[in-house]
Amino acid sequence: MNLRDIAGNAFPELNGQIGGTLGDLEITGLSADSRKVVPGTVFVAVAGTKADGTSFIADAVSRGASVVVAGHGDAVAGVPLLTVSEPRRFLSVAASRFYGKQPETMVAVTGTAGKTSVASFTRQIWAHAGHPAAMIGTTGVISPTRNDYGSLTTPDPVSLHHLLTELADEGVTHAAMEASSHGLDQFRLDGVRLAAAAFTNLGRDHMDYHPTVEDYMAAKMRLFRDLLPKGSPAVIFSDDAWSAQAISAARDAGQDVRTVGRKGDFLVLKRVEHFRHKQTAEVHFGDDIFEIHIPLAGDFQVANALVAAGLAISTGVAAPVAMAALEKLVGASGRLELVGHTGDGALAYVDYAHKPDALENVLNSVRPFTTGRVIVVFGCGGDRDRGKRPIMGEIACRLADIVIVTDDNPRSEDPATIRAEIMAAAGCASEIGDRAEAIRKAVGMLKSGDTLIVAGKGHEEGQTIGSVTLPFSDHAELRKALEDLKP
């Protein structure tokens, strides 16, 4: 593939820079990491949080880069330097053209909470309808041929488009992916050919990256404003405090807005009954009324299921088929996932809740079926939004009966300092820094009718302390503690 092919007409600013034989230059790949450059690579110098990519131009050229694309910089002898206003967007669009293939039907979901579940549920509904389907998100990649653990909500553009081509080659026709605010703000999804998109909710998160919650919301709305083709289905959960703004943004962008939830107009939730392991919901779609039994706990899972059903129906699945699929859903790993129970029936869950709204939602969700006490074990990550720590401490003490504050991923911060900032607003809580010990202590407290939530890490299989990630699984520690209770 030549340089003109990957730049195309998406970047008018390059028209005067790619002329003559330069446009015919054959390239072997793209990279924003100079260490991955091989002869024939286009090196794209992007500005990072810790370093400017232009600092690595010389290294990229020494490794064989044939072209450098940057927002600014000095030319290197013998290698063309092309300047664009948004190098990150160039990288994404160029990667989509270089790799070329994508599943025929792509959807993306954004929001603070629920993205992983919605992407997972959408994949499951499509699969139930007979489509080879995949999901890409925080828990990794799942398709008919793979179940790969991952750690990035939205992968970097080169990895993403390489993956989409692999999925298309293996026969995947439908794929659902998460769209994080970082990914949207950094143009990682530009070049993905979307058929529909969705919004779940907005709460406090990533305040270490976004200056204000309004900026955070604006980053999310890029999905509807800049990436979704005009007139496409925009499925929006209707019952969140930010729903009205999302609806307005999508309509202003010319999208076909379809709302789901109690205030919805596409899928209308009329009634929900909560049980320990499932929920029964009455859902209206036009003149049709469906009573569905969702095999998952938590009111928020009903919301996630409706958003997923909205995406599936909007991409061609018949409503009765989508509703039937909801009765067979398997929850995403670490999302209010029932890990086990004690001999007298107390339930123990793992949940990924690591932000205020998510913690509040999960604690509220288990209260209706908890006849005893709600016990929660949680912490907060280091090198992230410090302002949420006392907020989460207050929420835990307000909504749980027993609270144990422990370590999450302290990273480079002092774990005791993180716990102290949580405890400042959590007067009811006890403090156990060792996470495994905290889980064992909580399990030892369980009595008949109680519900335990171990929150914060969900599906993660490691704990980052300093610069080292040590093996650690909430699931494994919880199972071990429950097993030790057996006589």
PDB file of C-alpha atoms in Angstrom, residues 234-331:
ATOM      1  CA  ALA A 234     -28.170   6.363  18.699  1.00  0.00           C
ATOM      2  CA  VAL A 235     -29.407   4.220  21.597  1.00  0.00           C
ATOM      3  CA  ILE A 236     -29.506   6.218  24.823  1.00  0.00           C
ATOM      4  CA  PHE A 237     -30.486   5.102  28.311  1.00  0.00           C
ATOM      5  CA  SER A 238     -33.283   7.467  29.308  1.00  0.00           C
ATOM      6  CA  ASP A 239     -33.157   7.509  33.097  1.00  0.00           C
ATOM      7  CA  ASP A 240     -29.745   8.964  33.944  1.00  0.00           C
ATOM      8  CA  ALA A 241     -29.161  12.536  35.135  1.00  0.00           C
ATOM      9  CA  TRP A 242     -27.157  13.148  31.935  1.00  0.00           C
ATOM     10  CA  SER A 243     -29.572  11.418  29.556  1.00  0.00           C
ATOM     11  CA  ALA A 244     -31.211  14.654  28.401  1.00  0.00           C
ATOM     12  CA  GLN A 245     -27.854  16.133  27.444  1.00  0.00           C
ATOM     13  CA  ALA A 246     -26.866  12.978  25.583  1.00  0.00           C
ATOM     14  CA  ILE A 247     -30.183  12.959  23.726  1.00  0.00           C
ATOM     15  CA  SER A 248     -29.755  16.613  22.793  1.00  0.00           C
ATOM     16  CA  ALA A 249     -26.165  16.077  21.604  1.00  0.00           C
ATOM     17  CA  ALA A 250     -27.147  13.093  19.460  1.00  0.00           C
ATOM     18  CA  ARG A 251     -30.109  14.899  17.930  1.00  0.00           C
ATOM     19  CA  ASP A 252     -28.010  17.989  17.232  1.00  0.00           C
ATOM     20  CA  ALA A 253     -25.598  15.687  15.415  1.00  0.00           C
ATOM     21  CA  GLY A 254     -28.442  14.462  13.199  1.00  0.00           C
ATOM     22  CA  GLN A 255     -28.701  10.969  14.670  1.00  0.00           C
ATOM     23  CA  ASP A 256     -31.759   8.725  14.937  1.00  0.00           C
ATOM     24  CA  VAL A 257     -32.199   8.821  18.718  1.00  0.00           C
ATOM     25  CA  ARG A 258     -33.795   5.743  20.316  1.00  0.00           C
ATOM     26  CA  THR A 259     -34.208   5.874  24.099  1.00  0.00           C
ATOM     27  CA  VAL A 260     -34.555   2.873  26.398  1.00  0.00           C
ATOM     28  CA  GLY A 261     -35.600   2.685  30.046  1.00  0.00           C
ATOM     29  CA  ARG A 262     -38.476   3.821  32.195  1.00  0.00           C
ATOM     30  CA  LYS A 263     -38.661   7.115  30.290  1.00  0.00           C
ATOM     31  CA  GLY A 264     -37.757   5.465  26.995  1.00  0.00           C
ATOM     32  CA  ASP A 265     -39.602   5.680  23.683  1.00  0.00           C
ATOM     33  CA  PHE A 266     -37.958   2.729  21.897  1.00  0.00           C
ATOM     34  CA  LEU A 267     -37.796   0.057  24.595  1.00  0.00           C
ATOM     35  CA  VAL A 268     -39.981   1.096  27.540  1.00  0.00           C
ATOM     36  CA  LEU A 269     -39.391  -0.486  30.938  1.00  0.00           C
ATOM     37  CA  LYS A 270     -42.723  -0.721  32.745  1.00  0.00           C
ATOM     38  CA  ARG A 271     -42.025  -2.972  35.721  1.00  0.00           C
ATOM     39  CA  VAL A 272     -39.152  -4.794  37.444  1.00  0.00           C
ATOM     40  CA  GLU A 273     -39.230  -7.416  40.197  1.00  0.00           C
ATOM     41  CA  HIS A 274     -35.943  -8.179  41.942  1.00  0.00           C
ATOM     42  CA  PHE A 275     -34.870 -11.620  43.121  1.00  0.00           C
ATOM     43  CA  ARG A 276     -31.574 -12.918  44.496  1.00  0.00           C
ATOM     44  CA  HIS A 277     -30.299 -14.338  41.229  1.00  0.00           C
ATOM     45  CA  LYS A 278     -32.552 -12.808  38.587  1.00  0.00           C
ATOM     46  CA  GLN A 279     -35.003 -10.049  37.732  1.00  0.00           C
ATOM     47  CA  THR A 280     -38.336 -10.068  35.934  1.00  0.00           C
ATOM     48  CA  ALA A 281     -39.024  -7.089  33.694  1.00  0.00           C
ATOM     49  CA  GLU A 282     -41.946  -5.965  31.565  1.00  0.00           C
ATOM     50  CA  VAL A 283     -40.720  -4.246  28.411  1.00  0.00           C
ATOM     51  CA  HIS A 284     -42.806  -2.583  25.702  1.00  0.00           C
ATOM     52  CA  PHE A 285     -41.624  -2.315  22.100  1.00  0.00           C
ATOM     53  CA  GLY A 286     -44.224  -0.501  20.044  1.00  0.00           C
ATOM     54  CA  ASP A 287     -47.459  -2.466  20.504  1.00  0.00           C
ATOM     55  CA  ASP A 288     -45.628  -5.575  21.696  1.00  0.00           C
ATOM     56  CA  ILE A 289     -45.291  -6.415  25.405  1.00  0.00           C
ATOM     57  CA  PHE A 290     -42.550  -8.761  26.624  1.00  0.00           C
ATOM     58  CA  GLU A 291     -42.128 -10.258  30.095  1.00  0.00           C
ATOM     59  CA  ILE A 292     -38.501 -11.270  30.375  1.00  0.00           C
ATOM     60  CA  HIS A 293     -36.561 -13.047  33.089  1.00  0.00           C
ATOM     61  CA  ILE A 294     -33.031 -11.656  33.206  1.00  0.00           C
ATOM     62  CA  PRO A 295     -30.715 -14.114  35.017  1.00  0.00           C
ATOM     63  CA  LEU A 296     -28.634 -11.378  36.657  1.00  0.00           C
ATOM     64  CA  ALA A 297     -28.931  -9.350  39.839  1.00  0.00           C
ATOM     65  CA  GLY A 298     -28.905  -5.567  39.971  1.00  0.00           C
ATOM     66  CA  ASP A 299     -31.244  -2.920  38.596  1.00  0.00           C
ATOM     67  CA  PHE A 300     -28.353  -1.498  36.536  1.00  0.00           C
ATOM     68  CA  GLN A 301     -28.092  -4.798  34.680  1.00  0.00           C
ATOM     69  CA  VAL A 302     -31.650  -4.301  33.435  1.00  0.00           C
ATOM     70  CA  ALA A 303     -30.553  -0.919  32.089  1.00  0.00           C
ATOM     71  CA  ASN A 304     -27.500  -2.492  30.426  1.00  0.00           C
ATOM     72  CA  ALA A 305     -29.630  -5.265  28.937  1.00  0.00           C
ATOM     73  CA  LEU A 306     -32.058  -2.750  27.436  1.00  0.00           C
ATOM     74  CA  VAL A 307     -29.256  -0.693  25.876  1.00  0.00           C
ATOM     75  CA  ALA A 308     -27.787  -3.873  24.385  1.00  0.00           C
ATOM     76  CA  ALA A 309     -31.182  -4.971  23.089  1.00  0.00           C
ATOM     77  CA  GLY A 310     -31.647  -1.513  21.590  1.00  0.00           C
ATOM     78  CA  LEU A 311     -28.345  -1.838  19.722  1.00  0.00           C
ATOM     79  CA  ALA A 312     -29.156  -5.351  18.522  1.00  0.00           C
ATOM     80  CA  ILE A 313     -32.638  -4.442  17.302  1.00  0.00           C
ATOM     81  CA  SER A 314     -31.233  -1.303  15.630  1.00  0.00           C
ATOM     82  CA  THR A 315     -28.780  -3.491  13.708  1.00  0.00           C
ATOM     83  CA  GLY A 316     -31.352  -5.938  12.394  1.00  0.00           C
ATOM     84  CA  VAL A 317     -32.239  -8.421  15.143  1.00  0.00           C
ATOM     85  CA  ALA A 318     -35.977  -8.989  15.483  1.00  0.00           C
ATOM     86  CA  ALA A 319     -37.345  -7.738  18.808  1.00  0.00           C
ATOM     87  CA  PRO A 320     -38.725 -11.159  19.925  1.00  0.00           C
ATOM     88  CA  VAL A 321     -35.329 -12.739  19.232  1.00  0.00           C
ATOM     89  CA  ALA A 322     -33.516 -10.020  21.198  1.00  0.00           C
ATOM     90  CA  MET A 323     -35.904 -10.335  24.140  1.00  0.00           C
ATOM     91  CA  ALA A 324     -35.508 -14.107  24.196  1.00  0.00           C
ATOM     92  CA  ALA A 325     -31.722 -13.691  24.220  1.00  0.00           C
ATOM     93  CA  LEU A 326     -31.930 -11.522  27.357  1.00  0.00           C
ATOM     94  CA  GLU A 327     -33.151 -14.579  29.273  1.00  0.00           C
ATOM     95  CA  LYS A 328     -29.885 -16.387  28.516  1.00  0.00           C
ATOM     96  CA  LEU A 329     -27.405 -13.603  29.300  1.00  0.00           C
ATOM     97  CA  VAL A 330     -24.145 -14.389  31.041  1.00  0.00           C
ATOM     98  CA  GLY A 331     -22.747 -11.455  33.007  1.00  0.00           C
TER      99      GLY A 331
END
